[in-house]
Tab-separated table of C-alpha atoms in Angstrom:
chain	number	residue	atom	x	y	z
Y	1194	UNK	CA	-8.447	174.225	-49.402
Y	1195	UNK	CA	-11.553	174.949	-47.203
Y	1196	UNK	CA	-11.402	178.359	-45.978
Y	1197	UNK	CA	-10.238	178.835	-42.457
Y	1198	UNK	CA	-13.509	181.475	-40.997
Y	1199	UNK	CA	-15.775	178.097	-42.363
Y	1200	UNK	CA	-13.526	175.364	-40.807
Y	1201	UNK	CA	-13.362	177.530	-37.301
Y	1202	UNK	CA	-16.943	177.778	-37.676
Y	1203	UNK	CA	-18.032	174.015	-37.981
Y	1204	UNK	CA	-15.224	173.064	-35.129
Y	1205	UNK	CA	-16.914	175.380	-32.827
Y	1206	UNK	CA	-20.360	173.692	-33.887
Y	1207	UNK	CA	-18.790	170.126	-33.055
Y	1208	UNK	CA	-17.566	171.479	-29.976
Y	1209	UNK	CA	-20.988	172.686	-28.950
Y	1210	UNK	CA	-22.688	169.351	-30.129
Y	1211	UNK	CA	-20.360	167.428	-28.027
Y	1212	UNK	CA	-20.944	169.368	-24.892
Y	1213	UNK	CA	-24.300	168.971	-25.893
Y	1214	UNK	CA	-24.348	165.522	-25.645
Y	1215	UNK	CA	-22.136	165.206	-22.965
Y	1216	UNK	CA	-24.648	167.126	-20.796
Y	1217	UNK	CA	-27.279	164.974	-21.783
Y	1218	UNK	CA	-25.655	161.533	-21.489
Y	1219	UNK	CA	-24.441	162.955	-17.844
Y	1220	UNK	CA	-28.098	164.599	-17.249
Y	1221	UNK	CA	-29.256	161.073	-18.641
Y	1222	UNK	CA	-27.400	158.908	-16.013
Y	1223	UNK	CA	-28.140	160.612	-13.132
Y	1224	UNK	CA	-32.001	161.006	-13.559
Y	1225	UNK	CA	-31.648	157.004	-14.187
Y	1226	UNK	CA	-29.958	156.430	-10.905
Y	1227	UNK	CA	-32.053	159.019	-8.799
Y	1228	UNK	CA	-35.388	158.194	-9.595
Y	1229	UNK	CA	-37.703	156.711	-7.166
Y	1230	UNK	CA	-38.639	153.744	-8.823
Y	1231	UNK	CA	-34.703	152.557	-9.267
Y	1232	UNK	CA	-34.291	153.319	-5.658
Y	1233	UNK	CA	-37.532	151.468	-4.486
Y	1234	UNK	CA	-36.634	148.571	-6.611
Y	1235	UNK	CA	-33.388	148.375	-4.836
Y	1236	UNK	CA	-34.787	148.682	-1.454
Y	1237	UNK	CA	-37.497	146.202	-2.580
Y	1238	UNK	CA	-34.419	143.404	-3.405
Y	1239	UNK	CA	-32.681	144.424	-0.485
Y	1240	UNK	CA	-36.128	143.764	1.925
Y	1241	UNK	CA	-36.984	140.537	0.103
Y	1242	UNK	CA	-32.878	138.973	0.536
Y	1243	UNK	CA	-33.230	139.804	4.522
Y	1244	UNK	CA	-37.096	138.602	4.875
Y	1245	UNK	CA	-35.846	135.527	3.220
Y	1246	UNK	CA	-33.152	135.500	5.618
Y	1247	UNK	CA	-35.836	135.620	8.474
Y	1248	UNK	CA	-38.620	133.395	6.451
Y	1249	UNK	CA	-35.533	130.934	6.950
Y	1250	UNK	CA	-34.965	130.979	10.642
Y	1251	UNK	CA	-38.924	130.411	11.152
Y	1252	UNK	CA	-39.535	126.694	12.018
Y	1253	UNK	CA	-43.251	126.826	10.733
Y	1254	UNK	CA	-45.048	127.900	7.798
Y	1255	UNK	CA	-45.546	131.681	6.801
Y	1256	UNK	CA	-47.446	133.773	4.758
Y	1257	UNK	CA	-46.349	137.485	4.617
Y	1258	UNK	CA	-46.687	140.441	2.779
Y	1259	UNK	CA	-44.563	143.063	1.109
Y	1260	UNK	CA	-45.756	146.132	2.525
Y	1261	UNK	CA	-45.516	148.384	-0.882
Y	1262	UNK	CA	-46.938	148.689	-3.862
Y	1263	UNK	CA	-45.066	146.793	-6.484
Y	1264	UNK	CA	-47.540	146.971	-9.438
Y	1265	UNK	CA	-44.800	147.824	-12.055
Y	1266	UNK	CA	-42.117	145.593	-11.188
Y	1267	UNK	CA	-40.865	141.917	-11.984
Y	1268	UNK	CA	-39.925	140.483	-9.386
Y	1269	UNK	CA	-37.866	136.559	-9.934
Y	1270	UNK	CA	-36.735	133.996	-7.319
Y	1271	UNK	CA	-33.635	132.025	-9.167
Y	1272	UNK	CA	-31.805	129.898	-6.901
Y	1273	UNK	CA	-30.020	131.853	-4.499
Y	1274	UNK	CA	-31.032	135.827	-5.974
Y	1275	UNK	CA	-33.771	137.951	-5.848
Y	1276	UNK	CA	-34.001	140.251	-9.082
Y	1277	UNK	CA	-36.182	142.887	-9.573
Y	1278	UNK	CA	-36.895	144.254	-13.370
Y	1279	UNK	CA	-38.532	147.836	-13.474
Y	1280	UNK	CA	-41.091	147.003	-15.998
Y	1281	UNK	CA	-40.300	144.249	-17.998
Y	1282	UNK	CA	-37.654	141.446	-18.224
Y	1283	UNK	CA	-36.772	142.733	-21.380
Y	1284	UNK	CA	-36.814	146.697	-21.304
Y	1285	UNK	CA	-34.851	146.729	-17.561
Y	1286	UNK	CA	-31.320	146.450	-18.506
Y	1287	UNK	CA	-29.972	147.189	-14.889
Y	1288	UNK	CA	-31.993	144.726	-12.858
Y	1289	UNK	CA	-31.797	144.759	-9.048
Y	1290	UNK	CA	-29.999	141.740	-7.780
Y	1291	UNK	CA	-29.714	140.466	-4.107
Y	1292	UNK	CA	-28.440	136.882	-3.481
Y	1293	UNK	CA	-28.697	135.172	0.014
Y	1294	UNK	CA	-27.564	131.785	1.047
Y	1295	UNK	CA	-30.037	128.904	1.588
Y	1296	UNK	CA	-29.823	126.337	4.730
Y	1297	UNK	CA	-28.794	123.197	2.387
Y	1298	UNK	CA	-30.312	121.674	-0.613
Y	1299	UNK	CA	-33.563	120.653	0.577
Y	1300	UNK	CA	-34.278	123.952	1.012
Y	1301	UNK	CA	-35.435	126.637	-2.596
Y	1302	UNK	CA	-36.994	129.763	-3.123
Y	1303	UNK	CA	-39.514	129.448	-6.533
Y	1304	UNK	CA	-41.670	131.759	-8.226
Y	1305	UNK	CA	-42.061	134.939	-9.964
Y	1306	UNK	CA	-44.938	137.860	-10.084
Y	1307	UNK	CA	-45.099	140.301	-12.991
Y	1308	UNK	CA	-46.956	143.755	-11.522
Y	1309	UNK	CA	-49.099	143.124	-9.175
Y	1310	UNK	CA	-49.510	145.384	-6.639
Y	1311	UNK	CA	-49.332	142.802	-3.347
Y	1312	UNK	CA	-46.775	140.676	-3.236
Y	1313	UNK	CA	-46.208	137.931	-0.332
Y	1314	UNK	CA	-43.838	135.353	0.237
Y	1315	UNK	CA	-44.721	132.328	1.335
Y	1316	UNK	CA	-42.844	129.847	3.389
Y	1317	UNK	CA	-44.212	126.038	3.060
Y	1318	UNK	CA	-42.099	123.438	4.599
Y	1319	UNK	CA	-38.660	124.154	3.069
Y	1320	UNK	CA	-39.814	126.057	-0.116
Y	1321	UNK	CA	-40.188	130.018	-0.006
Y	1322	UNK	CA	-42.574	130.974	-3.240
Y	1323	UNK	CA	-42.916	134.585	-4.235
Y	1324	UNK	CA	-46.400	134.791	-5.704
Y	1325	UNK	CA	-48.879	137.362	-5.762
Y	1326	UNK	CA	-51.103	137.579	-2.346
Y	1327	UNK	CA	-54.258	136.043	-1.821
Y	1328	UNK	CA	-57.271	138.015	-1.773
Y	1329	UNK	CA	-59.030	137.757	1.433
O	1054	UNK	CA	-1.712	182.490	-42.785
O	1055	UNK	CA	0.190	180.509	-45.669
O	1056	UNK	CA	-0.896	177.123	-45.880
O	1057	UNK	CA	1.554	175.436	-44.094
O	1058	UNK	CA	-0.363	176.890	-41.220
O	1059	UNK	CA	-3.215	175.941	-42.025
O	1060	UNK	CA	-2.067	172.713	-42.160
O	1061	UNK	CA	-0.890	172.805	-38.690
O	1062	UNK	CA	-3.711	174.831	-37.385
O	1063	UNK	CA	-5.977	171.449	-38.528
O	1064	UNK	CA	-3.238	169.308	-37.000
O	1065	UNK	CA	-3.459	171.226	-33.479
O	1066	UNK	CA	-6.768	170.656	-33.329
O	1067	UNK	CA	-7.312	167.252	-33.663
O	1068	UNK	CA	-4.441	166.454	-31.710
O	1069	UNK	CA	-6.798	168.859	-28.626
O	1070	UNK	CA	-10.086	166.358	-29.734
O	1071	UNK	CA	-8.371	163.407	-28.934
O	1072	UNK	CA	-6.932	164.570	-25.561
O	1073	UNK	CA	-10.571	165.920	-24.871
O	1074	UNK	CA	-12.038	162.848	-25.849
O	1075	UNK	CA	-9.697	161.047	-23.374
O	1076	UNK	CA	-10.740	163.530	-20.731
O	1077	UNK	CA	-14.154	163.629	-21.290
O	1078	UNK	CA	-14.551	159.713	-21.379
O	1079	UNK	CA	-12.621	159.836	-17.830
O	1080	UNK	CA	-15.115	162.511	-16.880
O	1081	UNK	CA	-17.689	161.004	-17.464
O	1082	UNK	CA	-16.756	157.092	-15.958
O	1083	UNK	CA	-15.856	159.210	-12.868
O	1084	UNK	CA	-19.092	160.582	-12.586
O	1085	UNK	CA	-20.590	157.263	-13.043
O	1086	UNK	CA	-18.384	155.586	-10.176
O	1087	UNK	CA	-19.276	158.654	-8.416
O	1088	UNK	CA	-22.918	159.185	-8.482
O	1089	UNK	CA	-23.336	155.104	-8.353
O	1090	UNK	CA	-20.983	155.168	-5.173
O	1091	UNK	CA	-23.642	157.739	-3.359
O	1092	UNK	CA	-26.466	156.074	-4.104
O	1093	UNK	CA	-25.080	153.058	-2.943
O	1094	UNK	CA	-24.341	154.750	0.440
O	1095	UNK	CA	-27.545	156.194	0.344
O	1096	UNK	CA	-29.401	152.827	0.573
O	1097	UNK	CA	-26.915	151.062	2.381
O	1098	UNK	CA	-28.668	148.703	5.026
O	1099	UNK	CA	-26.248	148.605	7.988
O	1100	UNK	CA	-24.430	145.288	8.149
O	1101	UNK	CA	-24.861	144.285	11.785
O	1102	UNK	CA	-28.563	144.289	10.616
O	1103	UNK	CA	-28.115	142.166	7.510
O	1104	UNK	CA	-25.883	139.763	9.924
O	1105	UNK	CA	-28.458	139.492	12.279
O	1106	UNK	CA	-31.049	138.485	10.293
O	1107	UNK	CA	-28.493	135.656	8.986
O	1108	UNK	CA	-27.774	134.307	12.383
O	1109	UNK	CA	-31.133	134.110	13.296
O	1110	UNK	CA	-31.177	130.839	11.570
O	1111	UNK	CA	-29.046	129.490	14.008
O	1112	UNK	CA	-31.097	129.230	16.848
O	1113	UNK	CA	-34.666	129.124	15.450
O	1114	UNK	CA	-33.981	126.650	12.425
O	1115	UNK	CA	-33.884	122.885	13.361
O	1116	UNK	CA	-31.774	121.422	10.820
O	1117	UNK	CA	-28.695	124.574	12.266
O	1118	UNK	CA	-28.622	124.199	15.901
O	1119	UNK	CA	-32.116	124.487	17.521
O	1120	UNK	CA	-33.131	121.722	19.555
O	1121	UNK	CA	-36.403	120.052	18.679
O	1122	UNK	CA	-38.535	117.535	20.316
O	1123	UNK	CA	-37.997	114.168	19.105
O	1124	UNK	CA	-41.555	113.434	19.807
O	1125	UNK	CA	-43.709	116.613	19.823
O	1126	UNK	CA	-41.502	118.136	16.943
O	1127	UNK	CA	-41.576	121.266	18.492
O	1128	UNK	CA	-38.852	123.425	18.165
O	1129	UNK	CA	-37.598	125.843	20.731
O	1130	UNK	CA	-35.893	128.599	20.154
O	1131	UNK	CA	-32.738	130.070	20.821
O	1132	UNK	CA	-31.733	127.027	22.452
O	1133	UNK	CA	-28.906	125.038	21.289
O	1134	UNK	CA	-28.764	121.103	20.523
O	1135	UNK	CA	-25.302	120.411	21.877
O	1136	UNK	CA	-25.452	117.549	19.858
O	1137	UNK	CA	-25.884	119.158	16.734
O	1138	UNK	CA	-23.331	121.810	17.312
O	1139	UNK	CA	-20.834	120.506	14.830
O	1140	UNK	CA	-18.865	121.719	11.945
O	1141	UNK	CA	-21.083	119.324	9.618
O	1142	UNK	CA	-24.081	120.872	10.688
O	1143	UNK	CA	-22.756	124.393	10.079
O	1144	UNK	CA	-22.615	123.000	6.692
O	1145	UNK	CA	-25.648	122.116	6.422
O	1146	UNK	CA	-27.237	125.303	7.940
O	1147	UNK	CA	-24.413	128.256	5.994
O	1148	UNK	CA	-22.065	127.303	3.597
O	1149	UNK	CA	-20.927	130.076	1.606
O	1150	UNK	CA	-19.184	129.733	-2.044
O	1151	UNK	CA	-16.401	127.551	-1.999
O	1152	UNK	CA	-14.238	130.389	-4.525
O	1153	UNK	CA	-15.801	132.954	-3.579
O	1154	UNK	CA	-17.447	132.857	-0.034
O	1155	UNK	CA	-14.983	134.963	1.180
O	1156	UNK	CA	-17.511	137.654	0.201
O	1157	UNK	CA	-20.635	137.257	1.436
O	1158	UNK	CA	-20.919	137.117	5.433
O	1159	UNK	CA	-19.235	134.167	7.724
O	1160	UNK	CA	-19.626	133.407	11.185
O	1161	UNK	CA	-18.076	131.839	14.071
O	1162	UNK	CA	-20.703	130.841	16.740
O	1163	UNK	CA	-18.875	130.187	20.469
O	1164	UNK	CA	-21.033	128.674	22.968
O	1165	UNK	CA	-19.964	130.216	26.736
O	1166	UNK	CA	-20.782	127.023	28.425
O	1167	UNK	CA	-17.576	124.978	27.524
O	1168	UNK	CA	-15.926	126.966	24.958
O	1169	UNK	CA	-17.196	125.337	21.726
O	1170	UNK	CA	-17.365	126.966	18.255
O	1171	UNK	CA	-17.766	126.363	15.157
O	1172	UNK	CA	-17.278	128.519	11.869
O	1173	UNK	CA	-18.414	128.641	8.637
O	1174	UNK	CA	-16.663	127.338	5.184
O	1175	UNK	CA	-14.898	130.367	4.239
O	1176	UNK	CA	-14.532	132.120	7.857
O	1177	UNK	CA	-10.699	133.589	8.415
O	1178	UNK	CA	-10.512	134.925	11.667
O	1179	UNK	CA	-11.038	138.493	10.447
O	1180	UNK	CA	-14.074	139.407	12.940
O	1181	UNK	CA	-15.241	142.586	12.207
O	1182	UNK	CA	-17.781	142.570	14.657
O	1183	UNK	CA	-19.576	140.551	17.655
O	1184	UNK	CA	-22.782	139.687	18.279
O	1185	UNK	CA	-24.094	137.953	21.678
O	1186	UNK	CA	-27.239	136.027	21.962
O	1187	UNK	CA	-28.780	134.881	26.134
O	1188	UNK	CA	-29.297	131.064	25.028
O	1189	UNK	CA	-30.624	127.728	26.187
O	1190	UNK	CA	-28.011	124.795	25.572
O	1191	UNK	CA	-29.562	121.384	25.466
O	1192	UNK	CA	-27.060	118.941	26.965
O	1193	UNK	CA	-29.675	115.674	26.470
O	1194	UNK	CA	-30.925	116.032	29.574
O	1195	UNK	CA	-30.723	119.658	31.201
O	1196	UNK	CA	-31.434	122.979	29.650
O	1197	UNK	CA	-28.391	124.890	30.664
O	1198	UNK	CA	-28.509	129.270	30.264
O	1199	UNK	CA	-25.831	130.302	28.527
O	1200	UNK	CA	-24.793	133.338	25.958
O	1201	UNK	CA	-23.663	132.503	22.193
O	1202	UNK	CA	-21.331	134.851	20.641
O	1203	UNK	CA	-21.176	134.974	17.219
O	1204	UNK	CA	-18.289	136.476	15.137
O	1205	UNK	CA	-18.926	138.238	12.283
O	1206	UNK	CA	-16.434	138.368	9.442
O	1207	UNK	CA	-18.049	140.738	6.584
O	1208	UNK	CA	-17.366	141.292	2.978
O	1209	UNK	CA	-13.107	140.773	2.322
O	1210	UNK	CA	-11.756	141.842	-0.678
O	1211	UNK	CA	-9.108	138.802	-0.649
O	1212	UNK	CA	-8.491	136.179	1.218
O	1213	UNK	CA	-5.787	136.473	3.992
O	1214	UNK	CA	-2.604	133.779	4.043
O	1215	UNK	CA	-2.807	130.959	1.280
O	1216	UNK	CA	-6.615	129.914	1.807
O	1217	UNK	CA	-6.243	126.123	1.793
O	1218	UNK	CA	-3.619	126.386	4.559
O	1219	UNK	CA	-5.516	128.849	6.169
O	1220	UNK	CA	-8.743	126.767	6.019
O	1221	UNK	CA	-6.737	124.284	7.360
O	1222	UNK	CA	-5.181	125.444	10.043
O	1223	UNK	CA	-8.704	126.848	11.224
O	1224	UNK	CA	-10.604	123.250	10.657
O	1225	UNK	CA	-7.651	122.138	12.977
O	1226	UNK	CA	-7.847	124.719	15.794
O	1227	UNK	CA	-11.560	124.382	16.133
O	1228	UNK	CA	-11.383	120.632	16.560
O	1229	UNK	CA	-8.430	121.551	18.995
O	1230	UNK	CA	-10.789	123.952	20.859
O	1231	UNK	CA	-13.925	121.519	21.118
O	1232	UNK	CA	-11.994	118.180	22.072
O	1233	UNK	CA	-10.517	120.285	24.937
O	1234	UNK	CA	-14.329	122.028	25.645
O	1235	UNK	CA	-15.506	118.432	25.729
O	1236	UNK	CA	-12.674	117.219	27.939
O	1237	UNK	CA	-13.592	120.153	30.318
O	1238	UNK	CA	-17.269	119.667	29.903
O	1239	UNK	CA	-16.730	115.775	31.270
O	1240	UNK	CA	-14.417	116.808	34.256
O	1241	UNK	CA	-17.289	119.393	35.082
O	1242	UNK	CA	-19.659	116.538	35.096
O	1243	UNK	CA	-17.627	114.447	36.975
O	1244	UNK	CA	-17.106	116.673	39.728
O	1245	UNK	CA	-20.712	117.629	39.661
C-alpha cells in the first residue's frame, strides 16, 4: 500500500497541474478572442457583407477599395459568404464568415486574395470579384 | 488510519475529481459562451444599418423595383416601376432560404400612393422596425412623389403559426391588399 504523506503529496501536485492548465486553456481563449487581428478580421467580413449589399443596389459598374490593410488575411467569395482566414486557409481554424443574399441567379460574387495589403471589390455588370487593387 | 481508511480516503477523492471535473468543464464552456457573447456585442453593427444597406437595392437596382428607361437604359433612383412592383419581382430581387430564411432579414415594402406591398419569401408579420424612404412612383406615364415604407422583420428564432399556412395566408392578404389598391388606384383615375 502506497503510503498516505506520498499519495497526499502527488494529489496536491495533480491538483496544481490542473489549475495550471485550466488557467492557461482559459488565459489561452481569451487572448484568441481579444486580439486585434480576430477582431479586425471580423469587422473586415462584416464591412465586405454590407459593401456587397451596397455594390448591389448600384446600377453601374464599381471599383472600390477596402480602406485597411489586409496583408495577412485570406479573404474568399463562395456563393453567398464572405470568409476571412487569419493567415492561411489551413492554420485559421475559426474563420470569419458573413453571408448576404444575392438579387437572383444572374447575379455572383467570385474571387479570392491571399495577403495583400489593398483589397477592392469590383462590381462588373452582375459579377462582384474580390481581387487585389490595381496599382495606379 | 487502518486501511480501511485509506481505502476510503482514495475513494473520497476521486469521487471530489470527478465532480470537479464536471464543474470545471461547465466553468470553463461558460466562460467561452461568455467572453464570445461580449465580443459579439462589442462588434455588433446595429441592425437598422445592416437593413438599410439591404433595402437599398430596392430602389436603385433595376431588375427590384427601379424604373429604367426603356431606351436610354438609364436608371433612376429611388423611383418605383409600378409595373414591376410585384411579388415575382421581390423574388427576383430578395429571396431568403426557403428552411431557413426566417433568419436572415425580410421586408415588406408598402407604397403610400395606393396601398400596395409586397413582402419577401419568408416575411411573418413580425416587424421589428420601420423604415420610410421620399420616392418617385412611375405609373407609365407620370412620376408621382410618394414615401415607401419598408417593414423590417429581423433575425426570429422560430417561425410563428405553422409556416406553410402562415405563408399562405400572407401570399393571400397581399394579393387581397393590391387588387383592392388597384381597384382604388382606377377609381382615382377615373375621377381624375
Amino acid at each position: 500500500m502506497m503510503n498516505k504523506k506520498a499519495v497526499s503529496i502527488i494529489l496536491m501536485l495533480f491538483e496544481i497541474i490542473v489549475v495550471i492548465v485550466v488557467v492557461g486553456i482559459a488565459l489561452s481563449i481569451a487572448t484568441r478572442l481579444g486580439k486585434p487581428e480576430t477582431l479586425q478580421k471580423i469587422n473586415a467580413a462584416d464591412d465586405i457583407a454590407m459593401m456587397v449589399n451596397v455594390l448591389i443596389s448600384m446600377p453601374g459598374d464599381v471599383l472600390v477599395e477596402y480602406p485597411r490593410d489586409m496583408s495577412i488575411y485570406l479573404l474568399a467569395f463562395s456563393s453567398q459568404t464572405i470568409t476571412i482566414y487569419e493567415g492561411d486557409r489551413s492554420k485559421d481554424v475559426d474563420p470569419a464568415i458573413r453571408t448576404f443574399i444575392l438579387p437572383n441567379k444572374d447575379y455572383a460574387a467570385v474571387g479570392f486574395v491571399k495577403q495583400k495589403a489593398k483589397v477592392c471589390l469590383q462590381k462588373e455588370g452582375k459579377t462582384i470579384t474580390i481581387k487585389e487593387c490595381p496599382t495606379v | 488510519m487502518s486501511e480501511g481508511g485509506d481505502v476510503f480516503e482514495l475513494g473520497r477523492k476521486e469521487i471530489y475529481w470527478i465532480l470537479a471535473g464536471f464543474v470545471i468543464a461547465v466553468l470553463m464552456l461558460a466562460f467561452v459562451i461568455i467572453v464570445g457573447g461580449y465580443q459579439g456585442r462589442l462588434m455588433a453593427v446595429p441592425s437598422g444599418i445592416k437593413a438599410q444597406f439591404v433595402t437599398l437595392r430596392f430602389f436603385t437596382n433595376p431588375d427590384c423595383f427601379a424604373y429604367q428607361d426603356p431606351i436610354t437604359k438609364r436608371v433612376f433612383p429611388y423611383t418605383i416601376d409600378l409595373s414591376k412592383f410585384t411579388e415575382k419581382q421581390m423574388t427576383g430581387c430578395y429571396q431568403t432560404d426557403k428552411e431557413k430564411g426566417y433568419r436572415d432579414f425580410n421586408f415588406k415594402v408598402t407604397i403610400d400612393y395606393g396601398g400596395m406591398s409586397v413582402q419577401t419569401n419568408n416575411y411573418y408579420q413580425v416587424s421589428q422596425f420601420s423604415q420610410e424612404y421620399a420616392v418617385l412612383i412611375w405609373d407609365g406615364k407620370h412620376f408621382i412623389p410618394s414615401t415607401v415604407t419598408v417593414d423590417v422583420q429581423e433575425t426570429l428564432s422560430y417561425i410563428p403559426g405553422d409556416k406553410q399556412n402562415q405563408q399562405l395566408s400572407n401570399q393571400q392578404l397581399t394579393e387581397k391588399v393590391n387588387q383592392q389598391a388597384t381597384r382604388n388606384l382606377i377609381k382615382a383615375r377615373t375621377k381624375g
